[in-house]
Coordinates of C-alpha atoms in Angstrom, one line a residue:
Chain O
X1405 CA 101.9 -23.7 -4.1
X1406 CA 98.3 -22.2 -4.7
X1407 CA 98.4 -19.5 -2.0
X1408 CA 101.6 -18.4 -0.5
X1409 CA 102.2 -18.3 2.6
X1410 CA 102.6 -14.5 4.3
X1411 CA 105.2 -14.2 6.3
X1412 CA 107.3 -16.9 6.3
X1413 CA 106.6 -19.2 8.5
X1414 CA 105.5 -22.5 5.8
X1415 CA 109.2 -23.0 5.1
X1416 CA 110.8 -21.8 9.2
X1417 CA 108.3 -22.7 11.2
X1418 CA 107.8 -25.6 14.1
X1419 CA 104.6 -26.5 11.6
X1420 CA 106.5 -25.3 8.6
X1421 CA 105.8 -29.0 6.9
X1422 CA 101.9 -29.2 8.2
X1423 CA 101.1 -25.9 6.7
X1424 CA 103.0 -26.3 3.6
X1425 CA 100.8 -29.7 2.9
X1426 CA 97.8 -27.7 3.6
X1427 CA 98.6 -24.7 1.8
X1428 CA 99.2 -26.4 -1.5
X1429 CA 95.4 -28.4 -0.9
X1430 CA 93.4 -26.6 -3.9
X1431 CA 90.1 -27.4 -1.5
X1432 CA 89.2 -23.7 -0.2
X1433 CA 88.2 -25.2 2.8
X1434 CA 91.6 -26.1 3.2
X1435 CA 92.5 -22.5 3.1
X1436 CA 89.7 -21.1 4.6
X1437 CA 90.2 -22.9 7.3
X1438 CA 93.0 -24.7 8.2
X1439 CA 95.6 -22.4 7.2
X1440 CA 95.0 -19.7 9.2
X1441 CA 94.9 -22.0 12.2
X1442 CA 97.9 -23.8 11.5
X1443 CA 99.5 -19.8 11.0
X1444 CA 98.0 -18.9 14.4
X1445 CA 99.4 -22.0 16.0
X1446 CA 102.8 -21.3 14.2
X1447 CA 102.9 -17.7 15.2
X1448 CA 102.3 -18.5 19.0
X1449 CA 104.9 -21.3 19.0
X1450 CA 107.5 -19.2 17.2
X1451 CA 106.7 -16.2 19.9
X1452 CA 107.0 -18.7 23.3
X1453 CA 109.9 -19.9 21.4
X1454 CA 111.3 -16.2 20.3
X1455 CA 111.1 -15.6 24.5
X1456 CA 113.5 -17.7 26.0
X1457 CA 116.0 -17.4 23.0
X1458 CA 118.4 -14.2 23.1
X1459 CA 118.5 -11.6 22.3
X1460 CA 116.7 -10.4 24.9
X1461 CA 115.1 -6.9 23.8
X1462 CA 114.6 -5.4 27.2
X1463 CA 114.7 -1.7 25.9
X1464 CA 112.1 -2.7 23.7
X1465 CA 109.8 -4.1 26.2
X1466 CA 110.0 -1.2 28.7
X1467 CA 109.1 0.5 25.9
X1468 CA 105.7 -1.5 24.8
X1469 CA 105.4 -1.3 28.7
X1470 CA 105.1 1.9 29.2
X1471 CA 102.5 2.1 26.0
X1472 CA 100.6 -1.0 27.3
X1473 CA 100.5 0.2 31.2
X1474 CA 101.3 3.4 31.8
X1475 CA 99.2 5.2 28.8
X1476 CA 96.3 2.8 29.2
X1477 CA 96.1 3.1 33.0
X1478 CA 93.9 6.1 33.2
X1479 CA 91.3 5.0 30.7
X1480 CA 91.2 1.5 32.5
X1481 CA 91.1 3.1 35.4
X1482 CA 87.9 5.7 34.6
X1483 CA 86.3 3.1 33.4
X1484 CA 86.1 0.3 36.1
X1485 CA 85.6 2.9 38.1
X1486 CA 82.2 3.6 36.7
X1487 CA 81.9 0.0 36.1
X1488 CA 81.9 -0.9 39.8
X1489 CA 79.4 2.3 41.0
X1490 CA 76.9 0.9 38.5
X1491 CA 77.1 -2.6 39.7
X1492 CA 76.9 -1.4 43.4
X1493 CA 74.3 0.5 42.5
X1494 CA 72.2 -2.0 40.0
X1495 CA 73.0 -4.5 43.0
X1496 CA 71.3 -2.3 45.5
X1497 CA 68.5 -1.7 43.3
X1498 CA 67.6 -5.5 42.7
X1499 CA 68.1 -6.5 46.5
X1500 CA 65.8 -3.9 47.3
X1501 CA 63.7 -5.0 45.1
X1502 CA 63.9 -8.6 46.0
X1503 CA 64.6 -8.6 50.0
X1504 CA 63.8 -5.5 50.4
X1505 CA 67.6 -5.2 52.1
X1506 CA 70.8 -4.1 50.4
X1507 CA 73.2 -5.5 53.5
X1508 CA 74.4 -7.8 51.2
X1509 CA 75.4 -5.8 48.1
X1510 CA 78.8 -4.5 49.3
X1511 CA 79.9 -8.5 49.4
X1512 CA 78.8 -10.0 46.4
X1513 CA 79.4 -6.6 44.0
X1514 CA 83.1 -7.0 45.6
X1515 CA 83.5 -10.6 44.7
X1516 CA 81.3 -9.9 41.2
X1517 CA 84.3 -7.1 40.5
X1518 CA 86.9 -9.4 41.5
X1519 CA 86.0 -12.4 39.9
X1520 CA 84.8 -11.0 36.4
X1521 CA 84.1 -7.1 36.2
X1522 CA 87.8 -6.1 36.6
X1523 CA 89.7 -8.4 34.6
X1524 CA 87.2 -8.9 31.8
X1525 CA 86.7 -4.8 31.6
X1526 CA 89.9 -3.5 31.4
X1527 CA 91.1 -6.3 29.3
X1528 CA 88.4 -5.6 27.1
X1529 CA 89.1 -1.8 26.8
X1530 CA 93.4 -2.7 26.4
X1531 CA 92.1 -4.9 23.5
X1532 CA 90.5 -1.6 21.8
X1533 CA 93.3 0.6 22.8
X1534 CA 96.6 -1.9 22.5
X1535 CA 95.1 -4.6 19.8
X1536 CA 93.5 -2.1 17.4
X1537 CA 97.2 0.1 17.6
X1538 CA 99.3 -3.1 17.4
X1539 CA 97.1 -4.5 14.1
X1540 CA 97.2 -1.4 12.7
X1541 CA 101.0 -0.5 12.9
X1542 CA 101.4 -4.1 11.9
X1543 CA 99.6 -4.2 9.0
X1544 CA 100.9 -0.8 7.9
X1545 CA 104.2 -2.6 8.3
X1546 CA 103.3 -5.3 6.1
X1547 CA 101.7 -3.4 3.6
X1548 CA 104.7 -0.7 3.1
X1549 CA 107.1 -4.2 2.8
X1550 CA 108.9 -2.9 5.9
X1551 CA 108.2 -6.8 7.6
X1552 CA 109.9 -8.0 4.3
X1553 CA 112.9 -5.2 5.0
X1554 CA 113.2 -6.5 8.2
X1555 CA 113.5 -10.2 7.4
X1556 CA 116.0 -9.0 4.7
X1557 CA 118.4 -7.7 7.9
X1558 CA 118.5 -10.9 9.1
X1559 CA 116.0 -9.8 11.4
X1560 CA 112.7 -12.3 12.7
X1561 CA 110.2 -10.2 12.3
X1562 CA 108.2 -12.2 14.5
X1563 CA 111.1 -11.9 17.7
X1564 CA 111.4 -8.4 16.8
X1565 CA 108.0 -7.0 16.7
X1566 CA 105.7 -9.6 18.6
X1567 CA 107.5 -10.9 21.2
X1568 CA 108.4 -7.0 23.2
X1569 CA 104.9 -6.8 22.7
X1570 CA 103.8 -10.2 23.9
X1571 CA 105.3 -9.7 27.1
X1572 CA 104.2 -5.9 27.5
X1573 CA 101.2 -7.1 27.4
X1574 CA 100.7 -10.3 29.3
X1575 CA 102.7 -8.1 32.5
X1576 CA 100.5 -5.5 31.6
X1577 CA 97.2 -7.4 31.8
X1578 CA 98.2 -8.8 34.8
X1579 CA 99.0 -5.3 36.3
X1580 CA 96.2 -3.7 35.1
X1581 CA 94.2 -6.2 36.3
X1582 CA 95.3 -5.3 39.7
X1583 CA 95.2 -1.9 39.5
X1584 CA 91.8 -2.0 37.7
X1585 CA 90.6 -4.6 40.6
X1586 CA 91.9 -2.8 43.6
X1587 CA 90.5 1.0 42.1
X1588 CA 87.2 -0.8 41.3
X1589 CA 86.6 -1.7 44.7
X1590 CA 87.4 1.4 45.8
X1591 CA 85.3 2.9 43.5
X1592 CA 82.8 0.8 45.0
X1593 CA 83.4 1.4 48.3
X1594 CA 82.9 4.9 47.8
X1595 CA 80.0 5.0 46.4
X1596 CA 78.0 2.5 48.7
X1597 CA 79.0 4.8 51.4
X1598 CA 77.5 8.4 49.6
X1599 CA 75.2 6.5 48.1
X1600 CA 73.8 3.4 50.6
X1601 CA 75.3 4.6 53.7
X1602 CA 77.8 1.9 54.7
X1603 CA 80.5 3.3 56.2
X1604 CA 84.2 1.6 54.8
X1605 CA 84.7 -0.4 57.9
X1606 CA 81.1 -2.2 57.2
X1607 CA 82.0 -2.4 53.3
X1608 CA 85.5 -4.1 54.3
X1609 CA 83.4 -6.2 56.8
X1610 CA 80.6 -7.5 54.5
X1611 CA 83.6 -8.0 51.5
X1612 CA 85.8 -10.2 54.5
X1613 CA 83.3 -12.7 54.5
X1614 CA 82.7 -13.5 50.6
X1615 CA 85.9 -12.4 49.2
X1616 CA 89.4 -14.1 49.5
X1617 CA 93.1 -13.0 48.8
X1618 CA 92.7 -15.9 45.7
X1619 CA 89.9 -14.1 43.5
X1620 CA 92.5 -11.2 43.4
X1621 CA 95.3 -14.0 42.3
X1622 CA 92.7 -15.7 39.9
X1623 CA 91.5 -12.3 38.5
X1624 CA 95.5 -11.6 37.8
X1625 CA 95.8 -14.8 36.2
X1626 CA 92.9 -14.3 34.1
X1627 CA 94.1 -10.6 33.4
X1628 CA 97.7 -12.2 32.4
X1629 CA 95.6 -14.8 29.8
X1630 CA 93.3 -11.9 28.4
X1631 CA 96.5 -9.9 27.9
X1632 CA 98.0 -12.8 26.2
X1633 CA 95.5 -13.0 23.4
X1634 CA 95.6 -9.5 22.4
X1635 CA 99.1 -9.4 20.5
X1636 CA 98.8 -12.9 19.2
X1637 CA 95.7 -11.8 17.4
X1638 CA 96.8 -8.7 16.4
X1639 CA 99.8 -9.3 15.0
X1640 CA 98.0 -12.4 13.3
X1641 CA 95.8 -10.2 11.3
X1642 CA 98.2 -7.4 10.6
X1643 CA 101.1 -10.0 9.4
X1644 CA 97.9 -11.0 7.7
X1645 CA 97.1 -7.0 6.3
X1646 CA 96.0 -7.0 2.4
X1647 CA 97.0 -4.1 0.5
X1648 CA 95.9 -0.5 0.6
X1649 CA 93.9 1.6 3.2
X1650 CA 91.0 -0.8 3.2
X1651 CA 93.3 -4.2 4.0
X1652 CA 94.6 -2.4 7.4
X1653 CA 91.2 -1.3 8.6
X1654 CA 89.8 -4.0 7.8
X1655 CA 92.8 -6.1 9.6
X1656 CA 92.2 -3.7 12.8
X1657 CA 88.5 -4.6 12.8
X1658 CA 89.1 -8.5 12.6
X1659 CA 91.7 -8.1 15.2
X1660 CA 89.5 -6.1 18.0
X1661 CA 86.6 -8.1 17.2
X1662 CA 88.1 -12.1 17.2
X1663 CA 90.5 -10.7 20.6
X1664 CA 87.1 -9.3 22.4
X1665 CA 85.2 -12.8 21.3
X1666 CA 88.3 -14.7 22.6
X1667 CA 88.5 -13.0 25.5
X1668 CA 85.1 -13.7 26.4
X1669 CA 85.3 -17.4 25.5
X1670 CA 88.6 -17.8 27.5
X1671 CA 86.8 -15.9 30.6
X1672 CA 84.5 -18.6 30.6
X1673 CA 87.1 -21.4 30.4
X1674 CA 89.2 -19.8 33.1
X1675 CA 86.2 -19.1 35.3
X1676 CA 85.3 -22.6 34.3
X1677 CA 88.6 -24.1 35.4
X1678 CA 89.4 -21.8 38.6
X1679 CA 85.2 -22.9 39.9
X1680 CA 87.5 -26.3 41.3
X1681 CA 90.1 -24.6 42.4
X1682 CA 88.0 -23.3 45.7
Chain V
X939 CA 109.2 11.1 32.8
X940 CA 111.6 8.1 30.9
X941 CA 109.4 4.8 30.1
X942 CA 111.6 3.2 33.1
X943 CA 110.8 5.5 35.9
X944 CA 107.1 5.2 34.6
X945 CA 106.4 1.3 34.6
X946 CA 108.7 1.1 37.8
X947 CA 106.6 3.4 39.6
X948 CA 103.5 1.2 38.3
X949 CA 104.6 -1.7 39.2
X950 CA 105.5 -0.4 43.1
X951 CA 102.0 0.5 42.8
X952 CA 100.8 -2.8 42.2
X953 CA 102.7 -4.2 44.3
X954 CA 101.7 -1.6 47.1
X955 CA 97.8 -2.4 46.2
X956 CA 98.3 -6.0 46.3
X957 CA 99.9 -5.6 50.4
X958 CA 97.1 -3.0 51.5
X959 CA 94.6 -5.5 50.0
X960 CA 96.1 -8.6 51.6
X961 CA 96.0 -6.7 54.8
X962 CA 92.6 -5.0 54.8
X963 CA 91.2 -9.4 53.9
X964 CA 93.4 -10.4 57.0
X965 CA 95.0 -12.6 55.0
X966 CA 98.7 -10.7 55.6
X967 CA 99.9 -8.5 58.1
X968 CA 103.3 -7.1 59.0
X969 CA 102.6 -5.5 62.1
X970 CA 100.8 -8.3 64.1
X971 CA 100.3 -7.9 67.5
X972 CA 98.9 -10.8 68.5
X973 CA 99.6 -14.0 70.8
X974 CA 99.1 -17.6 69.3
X975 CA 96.7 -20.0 70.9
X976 CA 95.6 -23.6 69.8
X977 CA 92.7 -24.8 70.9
X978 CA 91.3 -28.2 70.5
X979 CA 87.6 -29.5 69.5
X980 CA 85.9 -32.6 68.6
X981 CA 83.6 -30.9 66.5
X982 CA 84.6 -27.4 65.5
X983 CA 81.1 -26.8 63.5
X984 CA 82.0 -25.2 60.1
X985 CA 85.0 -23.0 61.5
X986 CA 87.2 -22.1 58.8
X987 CA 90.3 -20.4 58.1
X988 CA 89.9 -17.1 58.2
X989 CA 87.5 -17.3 61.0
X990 CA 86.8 -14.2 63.3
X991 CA 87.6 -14.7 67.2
X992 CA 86.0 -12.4 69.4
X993 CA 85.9 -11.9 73.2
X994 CA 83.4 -10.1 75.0
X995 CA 81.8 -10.0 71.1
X996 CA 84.3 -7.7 70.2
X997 CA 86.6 -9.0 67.4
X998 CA 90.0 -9.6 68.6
X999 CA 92.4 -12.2 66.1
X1000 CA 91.0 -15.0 63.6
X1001 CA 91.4 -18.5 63.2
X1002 CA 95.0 -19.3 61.4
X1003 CA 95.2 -23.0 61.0
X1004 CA 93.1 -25.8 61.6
X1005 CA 95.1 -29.6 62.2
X1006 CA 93.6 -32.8 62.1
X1007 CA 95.5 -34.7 65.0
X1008 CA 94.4 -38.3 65.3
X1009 CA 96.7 -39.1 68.0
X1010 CA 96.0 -35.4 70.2
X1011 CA 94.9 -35.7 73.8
X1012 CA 93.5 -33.0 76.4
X1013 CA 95.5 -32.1 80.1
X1014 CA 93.5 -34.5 81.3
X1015 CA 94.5 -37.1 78.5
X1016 CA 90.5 -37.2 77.0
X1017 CA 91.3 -37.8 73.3
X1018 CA 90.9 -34.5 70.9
X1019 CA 91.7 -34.7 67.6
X1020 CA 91.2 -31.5 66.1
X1021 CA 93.5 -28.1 66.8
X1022 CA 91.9 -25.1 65.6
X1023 CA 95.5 -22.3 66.1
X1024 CA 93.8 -19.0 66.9
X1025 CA 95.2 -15.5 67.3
X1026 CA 94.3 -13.1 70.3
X1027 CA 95.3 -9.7 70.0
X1028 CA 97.5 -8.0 72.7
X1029 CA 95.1 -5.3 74.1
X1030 CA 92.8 -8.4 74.6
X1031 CA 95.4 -11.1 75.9
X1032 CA 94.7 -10.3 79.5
X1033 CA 91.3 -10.9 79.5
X1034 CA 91.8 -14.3 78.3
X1035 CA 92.9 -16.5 81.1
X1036 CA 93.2 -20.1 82.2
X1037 CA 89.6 -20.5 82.8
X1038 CA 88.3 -18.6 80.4
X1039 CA 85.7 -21.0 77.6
X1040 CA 86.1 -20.9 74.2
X1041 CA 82.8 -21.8 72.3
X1042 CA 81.8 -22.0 68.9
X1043 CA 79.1 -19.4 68.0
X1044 CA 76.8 -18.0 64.8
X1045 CA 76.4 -14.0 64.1
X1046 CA 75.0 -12.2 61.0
X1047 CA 72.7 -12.5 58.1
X1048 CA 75.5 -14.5 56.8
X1049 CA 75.7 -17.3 59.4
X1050 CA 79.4 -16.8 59.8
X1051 CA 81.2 -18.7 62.2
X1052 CA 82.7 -17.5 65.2
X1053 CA 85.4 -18.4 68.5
X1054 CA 83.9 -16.3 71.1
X1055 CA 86.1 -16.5 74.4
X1056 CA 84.7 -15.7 77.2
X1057 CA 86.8 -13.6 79.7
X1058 CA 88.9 -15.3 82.7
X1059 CA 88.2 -14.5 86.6
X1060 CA 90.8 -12.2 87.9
X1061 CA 92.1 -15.3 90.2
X1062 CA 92.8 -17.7 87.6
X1063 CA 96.8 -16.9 85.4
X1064 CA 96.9 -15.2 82.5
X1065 CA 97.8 -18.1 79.3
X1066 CA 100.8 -18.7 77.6
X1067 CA 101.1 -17.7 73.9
X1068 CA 101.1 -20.7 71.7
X1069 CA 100.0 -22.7 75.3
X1070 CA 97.1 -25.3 74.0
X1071 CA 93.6 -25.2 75.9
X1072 CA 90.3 -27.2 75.1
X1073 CA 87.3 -25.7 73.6
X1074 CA 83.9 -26.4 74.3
X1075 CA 82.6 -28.1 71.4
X1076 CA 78.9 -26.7 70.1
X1077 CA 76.2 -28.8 70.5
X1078 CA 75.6 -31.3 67.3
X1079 CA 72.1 -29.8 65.2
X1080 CA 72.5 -33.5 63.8
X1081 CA 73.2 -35.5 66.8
X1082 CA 70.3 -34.0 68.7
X1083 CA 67.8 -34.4 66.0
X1084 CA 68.7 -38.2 65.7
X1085 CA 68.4 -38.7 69.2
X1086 CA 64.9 -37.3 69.0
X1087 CA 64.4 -39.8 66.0
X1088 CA 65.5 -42.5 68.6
X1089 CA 63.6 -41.7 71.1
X1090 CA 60.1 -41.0 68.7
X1091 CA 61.1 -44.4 68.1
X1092 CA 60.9 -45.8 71.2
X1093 CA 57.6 -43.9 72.7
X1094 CA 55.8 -45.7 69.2
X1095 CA 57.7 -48.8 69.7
X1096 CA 56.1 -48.8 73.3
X1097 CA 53.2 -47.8 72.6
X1098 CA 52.7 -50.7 69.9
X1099 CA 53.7 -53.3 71.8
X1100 CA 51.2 -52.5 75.0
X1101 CA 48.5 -51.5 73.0
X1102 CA 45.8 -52.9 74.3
X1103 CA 47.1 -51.6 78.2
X1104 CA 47.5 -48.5 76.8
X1105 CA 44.1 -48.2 75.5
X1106 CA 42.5 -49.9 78.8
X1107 CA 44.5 -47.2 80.8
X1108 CA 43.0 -44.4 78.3
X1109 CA 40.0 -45.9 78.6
X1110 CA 39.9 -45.7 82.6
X1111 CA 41.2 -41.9 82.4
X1112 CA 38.2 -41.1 80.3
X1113 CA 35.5 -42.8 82.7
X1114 CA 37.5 -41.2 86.2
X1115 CA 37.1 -38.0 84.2
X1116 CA 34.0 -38.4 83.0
X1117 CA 32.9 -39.2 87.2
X1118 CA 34.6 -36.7 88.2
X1119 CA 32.8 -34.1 86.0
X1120 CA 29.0 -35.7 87.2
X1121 CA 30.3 -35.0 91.0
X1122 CA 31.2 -31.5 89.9
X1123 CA 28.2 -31.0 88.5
X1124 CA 26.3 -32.4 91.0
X1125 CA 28.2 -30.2 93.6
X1126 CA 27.3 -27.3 91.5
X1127 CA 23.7 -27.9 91.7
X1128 CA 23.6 -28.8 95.2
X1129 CA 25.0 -25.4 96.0
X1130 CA 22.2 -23.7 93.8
X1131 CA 20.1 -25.5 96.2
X1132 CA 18.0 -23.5 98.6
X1133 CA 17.8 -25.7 101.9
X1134 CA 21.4 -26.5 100.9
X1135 CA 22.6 -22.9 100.8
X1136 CA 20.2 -22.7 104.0
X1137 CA 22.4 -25.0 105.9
X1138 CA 26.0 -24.0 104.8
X1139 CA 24.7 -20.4 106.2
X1140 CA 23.2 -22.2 109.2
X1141 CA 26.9 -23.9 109.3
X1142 CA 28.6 -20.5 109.0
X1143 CA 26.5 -19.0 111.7
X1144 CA 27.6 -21.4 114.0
X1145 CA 31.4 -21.6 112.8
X1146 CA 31.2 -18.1 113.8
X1147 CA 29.6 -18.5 117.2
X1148 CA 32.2 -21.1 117.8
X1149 CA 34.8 -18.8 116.7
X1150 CA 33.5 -16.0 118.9
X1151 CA 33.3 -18.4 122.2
X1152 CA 36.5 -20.3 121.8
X1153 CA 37.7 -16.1 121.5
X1154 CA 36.7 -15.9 125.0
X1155 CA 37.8 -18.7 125.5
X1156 CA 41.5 -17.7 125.0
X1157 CA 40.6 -14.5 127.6
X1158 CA 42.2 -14.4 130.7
X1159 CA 38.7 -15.5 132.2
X1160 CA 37.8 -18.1 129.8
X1161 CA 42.0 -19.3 131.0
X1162 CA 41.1 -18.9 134.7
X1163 CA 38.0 -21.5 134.0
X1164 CA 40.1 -23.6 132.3
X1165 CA 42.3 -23.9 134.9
X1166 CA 39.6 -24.2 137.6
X1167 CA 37.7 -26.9 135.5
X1168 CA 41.2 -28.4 135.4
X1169 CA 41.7 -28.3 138.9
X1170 CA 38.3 -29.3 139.5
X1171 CA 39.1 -32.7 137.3
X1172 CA 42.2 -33.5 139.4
X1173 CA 40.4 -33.0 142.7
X1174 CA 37.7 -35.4 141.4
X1175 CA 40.4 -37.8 140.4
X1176 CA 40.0 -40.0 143.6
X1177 CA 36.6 -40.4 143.3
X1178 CA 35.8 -43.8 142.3
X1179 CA 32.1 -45.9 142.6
X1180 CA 32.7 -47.1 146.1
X1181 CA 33.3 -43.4 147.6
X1182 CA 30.9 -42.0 145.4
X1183 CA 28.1 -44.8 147.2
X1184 CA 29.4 -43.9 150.2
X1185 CA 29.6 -40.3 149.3
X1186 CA 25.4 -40.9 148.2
X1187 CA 24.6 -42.8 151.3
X1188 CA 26.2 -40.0 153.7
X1189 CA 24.4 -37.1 151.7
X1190 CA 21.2 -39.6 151.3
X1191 CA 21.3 -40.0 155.2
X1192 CA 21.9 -36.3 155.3
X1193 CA 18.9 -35.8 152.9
X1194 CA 17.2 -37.9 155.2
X1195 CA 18.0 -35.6 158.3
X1196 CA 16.8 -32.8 156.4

């Protein structure tokens, strides 16, 4: 084999055979390519697989729960916050502008949270808080041979370490999501009453007639997806780590940048998909 | 604070958001007090689910369901086939009686569709909940417009086929008014006249005598004339030729004693 496969999964895998073919093409393309796709495709498979088979680590995932949720709450939070009274107030500014009448603003910037500002922020800032930590304790991992300890136990490294953290964070995008939404348009609410004078009543009014129990369900959703991507990548590129200071840094910075492009791509492709479901 | 307690209590949280949210949209609520209706249209004009209704303007329950019932007939068995289930608020529900209407109506920038029921006389019962009543349907933007396509129609259609009528009659119209302006300005300048103006005031003058006799006329003198004149007249009544010779001759024969 010209390049050995990292962590195992040529010879375990479910595309144990695929990769192994490709691995051992001399082409670089091959390699450049190919094999880290087939790896990422392995690693998801072997993580939806490493759910439903015990043992369950439940202690595990309250843990990564409590790191994914609970300590990334307030800066989600904070955030969106200010998120939402800029886009209220950027709304206001360009109705003004336009129609010279901001009666609508309190509507649309509700649904505009809803549908995109909420789910796409905070998973956004959970990518640059949870990813970057998860690549980097990953990699570390890899690099100090404890992922090689570990599969030396008899351990999976991939049940052991991804899968808790798989879960923490798919519930805990969907969650946040929520929380994040919710907050936002509360935010929002506020701040169109100091700021354009509608009192909460006409805010709730004015969001009635654009906004619809389902944007909060699709935001959730979309939340649950975004939250989805963030360990898968990370723990790609830190099972991925090079040796040395330089080879987890530079893992952390693939992983926060290829999770904050994918979430972006997938936002389009879920905004894409729920457009027909209305 | 142990990671359990911690994610629990987030996840109450969310789950608390989620309810208040659900509530504030309408689209849940736990303590409803509110009385089911159904009310049937033909044409229900863009309501949806979701749907305000209001009576008296003032917002009172929302539109829960809508049914599409091919086979649904009115009390008075008139075929309806649309039932639009509403909810009516408690505080409201006695307002809302057997003869109260239940339109269709437009409010807001927005154009957002509205019931608007319109409150029952005291005389009339108070409705069942869930009882079904028919709606008045709103009037058809579409329909009426084609029917003023139709009937464009028809004017040209008429108008084409008796052309030449047509232009004979507008022909005529022009001429009588053309006349009729001459004579009006002939009267004009027959009243700028002098011996013209001379005679209306001539005419006035005597109007006004006239007016001024036929005053004393109406007098208790001017009556007692009238009434001797009339007596007068009856007296004379048997006077005939042959009396009236006689009459001559006697006075003639008397002339000729004088």
């Amino acid at each position: 084999m010209v390049n050995e496969c990292n962590w195992g999964l040529c010879h375990h895998g479910l595309f144990g055979d695929v990769v192994e073919v490709v691995v051992s093409k001399p082409n670089p393309f091959w390699r450049l390519v190919f094999e880290p796709v087939l790896e990422f495709l392995s690693l998801v498979a072997k993580t939806l697989v490493g759910i439903v088979q015990p043992p369950y680590r439940v202690k595990d995932l309250v843990k990564q729960l409590d790191f994914v949720i609970w300590q990334s709450a307030p800066v989600v939070i904070f955030s969106v916050s200010f998120a939402a009274i800029v886009t209220i107030i950027e709304a206001s500014f360009h109705m003004k502008l336009v129609i010279k009448n901001d009666a609508l603003v309190p509507g649309f910037a509700a649904l505009l949270i809803l549908r995109e500002l909420g789910a796409v922020v905070s998973a956004l800032l959970i990518t640059s808080r949870v990813g970057a930590g998860l690549a980097a304790e990953v990699g570390t991992m890899k690099v100090t041979e404890q992922i090689d300890a570990l599969r030396m136990l008899g351990i999976q490294p991939i049940k052991y370490l991804v899968v808790p953290r798989f879960l923490a964070c798919v519930i805990g995008g969907f969650v946040l999501s929520i929380i994040a939404n919710l907050v936002c348009l509360y935010a929002a609410m506020l701040v169109s009453q100091v700021q354009l004078g509608y009192s909460p009543g006409s805010f709730i009014v004015a969001m009635r007639s654009f906004v619809s129990f389902q944007d909060l369900i699709f935001a959730a959703i979309k939340g649950a997806c975004f939250g989805a991507v963030i360990p898968l990548f990370s723990c790609f590129y830190g099972f991925r780590c090079e040796s040395g200071a330089d080879g987890v840094g530079s893992a952390t910075t693939k992983s926060v940048v290829s999770t904050s492009v994918a979430i972006i791509v997938l936002d389009f492709i879920l905004g894409y998909i729920f457009s027909y479901m209305y | 604070m142990r990671s359990e307690i911690k994610v629990g209590l987030l996840f109450l949280l969310t789950i608390g958001l989620v309810a208040a949210f659900a509530f504030y949209l309408g689209a849940f609520n736990p303590f409803s007090n509110a009385n089911k209706l159904t009310v049937m249209y033909n044409f229900a004009g863009g309501i949806e689910v979701g749907s305000p209704v209001r009576v008296m303007g003032i917002k009172v329950g929302r539109v829960t369901d809508i049914r599409f019932d091919p086979m649904g007939k009115d009390a008075k068995g008139r075929e309806v086939k649309l039932k639009v289930d509403i909810t009516v608020d408690k505080k409201a529900w006695k307002t809302v009686r057997q003869d109260s209407r239940f339109f269709i109506n437009l409010a807001g920038v927005i154009g957002e569709k509205f019931i608007e029921i319109s409150p029952g006389s005291l005389e009339s019962d108070t409705l069942k909940p869930g009882q079904s009543v028919r709606g008045e349907d709103p009037p058809r933007v579409d329909q009426l417009i084609s029917q003023s396509y139709g009937l464009a129609g028809k004017v040209m259609e008429f108008v084409e086929s008796n052309e030449t009528s047509v232009i004979d009659t507008i022909n005529m119209m022009n001429s009588l008014v053309s006349n009729l302006n001459k004579t009006l300005k002939l009267v004009d300048k027959t009243t700028q006249n002098r011996d013209a103006r001379k005679l209306i005031k001539n005419v006035s003058a005597i109007s006004d005598d006239v007016a001024f006799f036929t005053a004393e006329l109406r007098g208790p003198e001017g009556q007692k004339t009238v009434k001797l004149v009339n007596e007068l007249i009856h007296r004379l009544k048997g006077l005939d030729a042959k009396t009236i010779k006689t009459f001559l001759q006697e006075e003639g024969i008397k002339a000729k004693l004088f």
